[in-house]
Coordinates of C-alpha atoms in Angstrom, one line a residue:
M1 CA 41.6 -33.7 -1.9
R2 CA 42.8 -30.4 -3.4
P3 CA 42.4 -27.1 -1.5
S4 CA 40.3 -25.6 -4.3
T5 CA 37.8 -28.6 -3.9
L6 CA 37.6 -27.9 -0.2
L7 CA 37.3 -24.2 -0.7
F8 CA 34.2 -24.3 -2.9
P9 CA 31.8 -25.7 -0.2
A10 CA 33.0 -22.9 2.2
V11 CA 32.3 -20.2 -0.5
L12 CA 29.0 -21.8 -1.3
A13 CA 28.1 -21.9 2.4
G14 CA 29.0 -18.2 2.8
F15 CA 26.8 -17.4 -0.2
V16 CA 23.8 -19.4 1.0
A17 CA 24.1 -17.8 4.5
V18 CA 23.9 -14.3 3.0
L19 CA 21.2 -15.2 0.6
V20 CA 19.0 -16.8 3.4
G21 CA 19.6 -13.8 5.6
Y22 CA 18.6 -11.3 2.9
A23 CA 15.7 -13.3 1.7
S24 CA 14.3 -13.9 5.1
S25 CA 14.5 -10.4 6.5
A26 CA 15.3 -7.7 3.9
A27 CA 11.6 -7.4 3.4
I28 CA 11.1 -6.7 7.1
I29 CA 13.8 -4.0 7.0
W30 CA 12.1 -2.4 4.0
Q31 CA 8.8 -2.3 6.0
A32 CA 10.6 -0.8 9.0
A33 CA 12.2 1.9 6.9
A34 CA 8.8 2.6 5.2
A35 CA 7.1 2.9 8.6
A36 CA 9.8 5.5 9.6
G37 CA 9.0 7.6 6.6
A38 CA 12.2 6.9 4.7
N39 CA 12.1 7.4 0.9
A40 CA 13.3 4.9 -1.6
H41 CA 16.8 6.6 -1.9
Q42 CA 17.2 6.5 2.0
V43 CA 16.1 2.9 2.1
A44 CA 18.8 2.0 -0.4
G45 CA 21.3 3.8 1.7
W46 CA 20.3 1.9 4.7
M47 CA 20.8 -1.4 2.9
T48 CA 24.2 -0.1 1.7
A49 CA 25.3 0.8 5.1
L50 CA 24.0 -2.4 6.7
G51 CA 25.8 -4.6 4.1
I52 CA 29.1 -2.7 4.5
G53 CA 28.9 -2.9 8.3
M54 CA 28.1 -6.5 8.4
G55 CA 30.8 -7.3 5.8
I56 CA 33.5 -5.5 7.6
S57 CA 32.6 -7.0 11.0
T58 CA 32.3 -10.5 9.7
L59 CA 35.6 -10.4 7.8
A60 CA 37.5 -8.7 10.6
L61 CA 36.2 -11.0 13.4
S62 CA 36.5 -14.2 11.4
W63 CA 40.1 -13.4 10.4
W64 CA 41.2 -12.3 13.9
Y65 CA 39.7 -15.3 15.7
K66 CA 40.2 -17.8 12.9
A67 CA 36.6 -18.8 13.7
P68 CA 33.4 -18.5 11.7
V69 CA 32.0 -15.4 13.3
L70 CA 29.1 -14.3 11.2
T71 CA 27.3 -11.0 12.0
A72 CA 23.8 -10.0 11.0
W73 CA 21.2 -7.4 11.5
S74 CA 18.6 -8.2 14.2
T75 CA 15.6 -9.6 12.4
P76 CA 13.4 -9.6 15.5
G77 CA 14.5 -6.1 16.1
A78 CA 13.5 -5.0 12.6
A79 CA 10.1 -6.6 13.0
L80 CA 9.7 -4.7 16.3
L81 CA 10.6 -1.4 14.5
A82 CA 8.2 -2.2 11.6
T83 CA 5.3 -2.5 14.0
S84 CA 6.3 0.5 16.3
L85 CA 7.7 3.3 14.1
N86 CA 4.4 4.5 12.6
G87 CA 4.1 8.2 13.7
V88 CA 7.7 8.4 14.7
T89 CA 9.9 10.9 12.7
L90 CA 12.9 9.7 10.8
A91 CA 15.2 11.7 13.0
E92 CA 13.6 10.2 16.0
T93 CA 14.2 6.8 14.4
I94 CA 17.9 7.5 14.1
G95 CA 17.9 8.6 17.7
I96 CA 16.4 5.2 18.7
F97 CA 19.2 3.5 16.8
I98 CA 21.9 5.5 18.5
F99 CA 20.3 4.9 22.0
A100 CA 19.9 1.2 21.6
N101 CA 23.4 0.6 20.1
A102 CA 24.9 2.7 22.9
L103 CA 23.2 0.5 25.4
I104 CA 24.6 -2.6 23.5
L105 CA 28.1 -1.1 23.6
L106 CA 27.9 -0.3 27.3
C107 CA 26.9 -3.9 28.0
G108 CA 30.1 -5.0 26.1
V109 CA 32.4 -2.5 27.8
T110 CA 31.1 -3.2 31.3
G111 CA 30.6 -6.9 30.9
L112 CA 27.0 -6.6 32.0
F113 CA 25.4 -8.5 29.2
A114 CA 24.9 -11.8 31.0
R115 CA 23.9 -10.2 34.3
L116 CA 21.4 -7.7 32.6
M117 CA 19.7 -10.5 30.7
K118 CA 19.1 -12.3 34.0
L119 CA 16.9 -9.5 35.3
I120 CA 14.3 -10.3 32.8
P121 CA 12.9 -13.9 33.0
H122 CA 13.6 -15.7 29.7
S123 CA 10.0 -16.7 29.4
L124 CA 8.8 -13.1 29.4
A125 CA 11.5 -11.9 26.8
A126 CA 10.3 -14.9 24.6
A127 CA 6.6 -13.9 25.1
M128 CA 7.3 -10.4 24.1
L129 CA 9.2 -11.4 21.0
A130 CA 6.3 -13.8 20.0
G131 CA 3.8 -10.9 20.5
V132 CA 5.9 -8.6 18.4
L133 CA 6.2 -11.1 15.6
L134 CA 2.6 -12.3 15.6
R135 CA 1.4 -9.8 13.1
F136 CA 4.0 -11.0 10.6
G137 CA 3.0 -14.6 11.1
L138 CA -0.6 -13.8 10.5
Q139 CA 0.2 -12.0 7.3
A140 CA 1.7 -15.1 5.8
F141 CA -1.8 -16.6 5.8
S142 CA -4.2 -13.6 5.6
N143 CA -2.8 -12.8 2.2
L144 CA -4.3 -16.0 0.8
D145 CA -7.6 -14.1 0.7
G146 CA -7.2 -12.1 -2.5
H147 CA -3.8 -13.3 -3.6
F148 CA -4.4 -17.1 -3.5
L149 CA -2.2 -18.2 -6.5
L150 CA 0.9 -16.1 -5.4
C151 CA 0.7 -16.8 -1.7
G152 CA -0.6 -20.4 -2.1
S153 CA 2.4 -21.3 -4.3
M154 CA 4.8 -19.7 -1.8
L155 CA 3.2 -21.7 1.1
A156 CA 3.4 -24.9 -1.0
A157 CA 7.1 -24.3 -1.9
W158 CA 7.9 -23.6 1.8
L159 CA 6.2 -26.7 2.9
M160 CA 7.8 -29.0 0.4
A161 CA 11.3 -27.5 1.0
K162 CA 10.8 -27.7 4.7
A163 CA 10.2 -31.4 4.5
L164 CA 13.0 -32.1 2.0
A165 CA 15.7 -29.5 2.6
P166 CA 14.8 -27.3 5.6
R167 CA 17.9 -25.2 5.2
Y168 CA 16.8 -23.9 1.8
A169 CA 13.1 -23.5 2.6
I170 CA 13.1 -19.7 2.4
V171 CA 15.3 -19.6 -0.7
A172 CA 12.8 -22.0 -2.4
T173 CA 9.9 -19.8 -1.2
L174 CA 11.6 -16.7 -2.6
L175 CA 12.4 -18.3 -6.0
V176 CA 8.9 -19.8 -6.5
G177 CA 7.1 -16.6 -5.3
S178 CA 9.3 -14.4 -7.6
A179 CA 8.5 -16.7 -10.5
V180 CA 4.8 -16.7 -9.9
A181 CA 4.7 -12.9 -9.4
W182 CA 6.7 -12.3 -12.6
A183 CA 4.5 -14.6 -14.6
G184 CA 1.4 -12.8 -13.2
G185 CA 2.7 -9.4 -14.2
D186 CA 2.9 -8.3 -10.6
V187 CA 6.6 -7.4 -10.6
V188 CA 7.3 -3.7 -11.6
T189 CA 10.9 -3.6 -13.0
R190 CA 11.1 0.0 -14.3
D191 CA 12.7 1.2 -11.0
I192 CA 15.3 -1.7 -10.8
A193 CA 18.8 -0.6 -11.7
L194 CA 22.3 -1.9 -10.8
S195 CA 23.3 1.1 -8.8
V196 CA 25.5 2.2 -6.0
V197 CA 23.7 4.5 -3.6
M198 CA 25.7 6.3 -0.9
P199 CA 24.3 6.2 2.6
Q200 CA 22.7 9.5 3.7
F201 CA 23.6 11.1 7.1
I202 CA 20.4 11.8 9.1
A203 CA 20.7 14.1 12.2
P204 CA 19.2 12.3 15.2
A205 CA 16.5 13.6 17.4
F206 CA 15.8 12.1 21.0
T207 CA 12.5 12.1 22.7
F208 CA 11.9 10.4 26.0
T209 CA 8.7 8.7 24.8
S210 CA 10.2 7.1 21.8
L211 CA 13.3 5.9 23.6
L212 CA 11.4 4.4 26.4
S213 CA 8.5 2.8 24.3
I214 CA 10.7 1.7 21.2
G215 CA 14.4 2.0 22.2
V216 CA 14.3 -0.1 25.4
P217 CA 12.2 -3.0 23.9
F218 CA 14.4 -2.9 20.7
F219 CA 17.5 -3.1 22.9
L220 CA 16.1 -6.1 24.8
V221 CA 14.9 -7.9 21.8
T222 CA 18.2 -7.4 20.1
M223 CA 20.2 -8.7 23.0
A224 CA 17.9 -11.5 24.0
S225 CA 16.7 -12.7 20.6
Q226 CA 19.7 -12.1 18.3
N227 CA 23.0 -11.8 20.3
A228 CA 22.2 -14.4 23.0
P229 CA 21.2 -17.2 20.4
G230 CA 24.2 -16.2 18.3
F231 CA 26.6 -16.8 21.1
A232 CA 24.7 -20.1 22.0
T233 CA 25.1 -21.2 18.4
M234 CA 28.8 -20.6 18.4
K235 CA 29.3 -22.4 21.6
A236 CA 27.2 -25.4 20.5
S237 CA 29.3 -25.5 17.3
G238 CA 32.6 -25.6 19.2
Y239 CA 33.6 -22.0 19.2
P240 CA 33.1 -20.6 22.7
L241 CA 34.6 -17.2 22.1
A242 CA 34.6 -14.3 24.7
V243 CA 31.3 -12.5 24.7
S244 CA 32.3 -8.9 25.7
P245 CA 34.9 -8.3 22.9
L246 CA 32.5 -9.3 20.2
I247 CA 29.7 -7.2 21.8
M248 CA 32.0 -4.2 21.9
V249 CA 33.0 -4.6 18.2
T250 CA 29.6 -5.1 16.8
G251 CA 27.9 -2.6 19.0
G252 CA 30.5 0.0 18.5
L253 CA 30.4 -0.4 14.7
A254 CA 26.6 -0.2 14.7
L255 CA 26.8 2.9 16.9
L256 CA 29.2 4.6 14.5
L257 CA 27.0 3.8 11.5
S258 CA 23.6 4.5 13.2
P259 CA 23.2 8.0 11.6
F260 CA 23.3 6.2 8.2
G261 CA 20.5 3.8 9.0
V262 CA 22.3 0.9 10.6
F263 CA 19.8 -0.2 13.3
S264 CA 21.9 -3.1 14.6
I265 CA 24.9 -5.3 13.9
C266 CA 24.7 -8.5 15.9
I267 CA 26.1 -12.0 16.2
A268 CA 24.2 -14.2 13.7
A269 CA 22.5 -17.4 14.8
I270 CA 20.5 -19.3 12.1
T271 CA 22.6 -18.1 9.2
A272 CA 25.9 -18.5 11.2
A273 CA 25.0 -22.3 11.6
I274 CA 25.4 -22.7 7.9
C275 CA 29.0 -21.5 8.1
Q276 CA 29.8 -23.4 11.2
S277 CA 28.5 -26.8 10.0
P278 CA 30.7 -29.6 8.7
D279 CA 29.2 -29.0 5.3
A280 CA 31.1 -25.7 5.1
H281 CA 34.4 -27.5 5.6
P282 CA 35.4 -30.8 7.1
D283 CA 38.1 -29.1 9.2
A284 CA 36.6 -27.1 12.1
G285 CA 39.7 -24.9 12.0
K286 CA 39.0 -23.9 8.4
R287 CA 35.3 -23.0 8.8
W288 CA 36.2 -19.4 9.2
L289 CA 36.7 -19.3 5.5
A290 CA 33.0 -19.8 5.0
A291 CA 32.2 -16.8 7.2
A292 CA 34.9 -14.8 5.4
A293 CA 33.2 -15.6 2.1
A294 CA 30.0 -14.5 3.6
G295 CA 31.6 -11.2 4.6
V296 CA 32.6 -10.6 1.0
F297 CA 29.1 -11.3 -0.2
Y298 CA 27.9 -9.0 2.5
L299 CA 30.1 -6.2 1.0
L300 CA 28.8 -6.8 -2.6
A301 CA 25.2 -6.7 -1.3
G302 CA 26.0 -3.5 0.5
I303 CA 27.7 -1.9 -2.6
F304 CA 24.6 -2.7 -4.6
G305 CA 22.1 -1.8 -1.8
G306 CA 20.1 0.4 -4.2
S307 CA 19.4 -2.6 -6.4
I308 CA 18.1 -4.6 -3.3
A309 CA 15.9 -1.7 -2.2
G310 CA 14.6 -1.3 -5.7
L311 CA 13.9 -5.0 -5.9
M312 CA 11.9 -4.9 -2.7
A313 CA 9.8 -1.9 -4.2
A314 CA 9.2 -3.8 -7.4
L315 CA 7.7 -6.8 -5.8
P316 CA 4.1 -7.0 -4.6
L317 CA 3.4 -6.3 -0.9
S318 CA 1.7 -9.7 -0.5
W319 CA 4.9 -11.3 -1.7
I320 CA 6.9 -9.4 0.9
Q321 CA 4.6 -10.0 3.7
T322 CA 4.2 -13.8 3.0
L323 CA 7.9 -14.2 2.7
A324 CA 8.6 -12.4 5.9
G325 CA 5.8 -14.3 7.8
L326 CA 7.0 -17.8 6.6
A327 CA 10.7 -16.8 7.5
L328 CA 9.6 -15.9 11.0
L329 CA 7.4 -18.9 11.8
G330 CA 10.3 -20.8 13.4
T331 CA 11.2 -17.8 15.6
I332 CA 7.5 -17.4 16.5
S333 CA 7.0 -21.1 17.5
G334 CA 10.3 -21.3 19.3
S335 CA 9.4 -18.1 21.3
L336 CA 6.0 -19.5 22.2
Y337 CA 7.5 -22.7 23.3
Q338 CA 10.0 -21.0 25.5
A339 CA 7.4 -18.6 26.8
L340 CA 4.9 -21.3 27.8
N341 CA 7.1 -24.2 28.6
L342 CA 7.4 -23.5 32.4
E343 CA 4.0 -24.0 34.0
A344 CA 5.0 -21.7 37.0
E345 CA 5.7 -18.8 34.6
R346 CA 3.0 -19.5 32.1
D347 CA 0.4 -17.0 33.3
A348 CA 2.9 -14.1 33.4
A349 CA 4.2 -15.1 29.9
I350 CA 0.7 -15.2 28.3
V351 CA -0.1 -11.7 29.8
T352 CA 3.1 -10.4 28.2
F353 CA 2.4 -12.1 24.9
L354 CA -1.2 -10.7 24.7
M355 CA -0.4 -7.2 25.9
T356 CA 2.4 -7.0 23.3
A357 CA 0.4 -8.5 20.5
S358 CA -2.5 -6.1 21.2
G359 CA -0.6 -3.1 19.7
A360 CA -2.1 -0.9 22.5
T361 CA -0.4 2.4 23.1
I362 CA -0.8 3.8 26.7
L363 CA 0.5 7.2 27.7
G364 CA 2.2 7.4 24.3
I365 CA 4.3 4.2 25.1
G366 CA 4.0 1.2 22.9
S367 CA 2.7 -2.3 23.7
A368 CA 6.0 -4.1 23.8
F369 CA 7.1 -2.1 26.8
W370 CA 3.8 -2.5 28.6
G371 CA 3.8 -6.3 27.9
L372 CA 7.1 -6.5 29.9
V373 CA 5.8 -4.3 32.6
L374 CA 2.5 -6.2 33.1
G375 CA 4.1 -9.7 32.6
G376 CA 6.8 -8.7 35.1
L377 CA 4.3 -7.6 37.7
C378 CA 2.4 -10.9 37.2
Y379 CA 5.7 -12.8 37.6
A380 CA 6.6 -10.9 40.8
V381 CA 3.2 -11.4 42.3
F382 CA 2.8 -15.1 41.4
S383 CA 6.4 -15.9 42.5
R384 CA 5.8 -14.2 45.9
R385 CA 2.6 -16.2 46.3
R386 CA 4.4 -19.4 45.5
R387 CA 7.1 -18.7 48.1
A388 CA 4.6 -17.8 50.7

């Protein structure tokens, strides 16, 4: 078989990985940036910086290790930001990015990642994530009331693709939803242009309340729900790379680009599996080419970040919310399963989930933090009682 014949599936795998990544969560990032008060130009700059950062890190790490190391933004982290940034200034938002990425870099430098994650029971971390994502899952179905044709067609496309070709379920949902929205005249194209938007530097501001109530949960969600599954996916695919160097590279690059809107650069999990599968290349030693191709597509997406932001603004809000909700269903169900699977930790996990999902703000601190606090308290009390 000719090398060009083997190379095409790798390039296609890289393209699909990037397409799925953007289709499943670019809408969530748009919502997070809007919640922070960013204007259209700033959102476009965020997408540019994110694409360039992920492209550089994916290309560099895949080439250096000769392994399919795909990076991504933290989709669960973006969801947490979208639900937590209302009322927070744009400067404070950048301060949160810098704070969280500095903690991630510190974990890589000191090698504390594994030990730090052991301090929080996995069931509580999963329950907090499920509580954060609950609103997005509900939106996937609540929009059926008032937008039945658009959202119903997207739900039907997701259901059929999930049964026939699960890997492309979100791509099918995106295409069908876009076609229905276009046919219904719901797509406003006057602001879409193939443009290059330079990222804008935003001076950070640091407040104790925002760092504690948003920064700490964001850091924990990113490490527990994005980096940890990413490393687990690589190991399961036969690429057990050292953790700390990858954390240092991704965390350091994200910290450097934080003032330009890069909230995280992490080790990818779901999309990485596309590049790490035998479908990408029959030779496991050559699958890094699929990740390298993804890095090139990341760079292209970053260069034209303004067009992606304009596309998000042109599409109806119900389309964005339905796509995001359906894309996160797997994460929500998986988190709930992990949270409630152990009977001994179930009560503490459900307290964490409900407190986080409540959206309550106590003493100016968001519900995700209090979910961990109350759940941790329950966990400690119940564990002590069982030991007694």
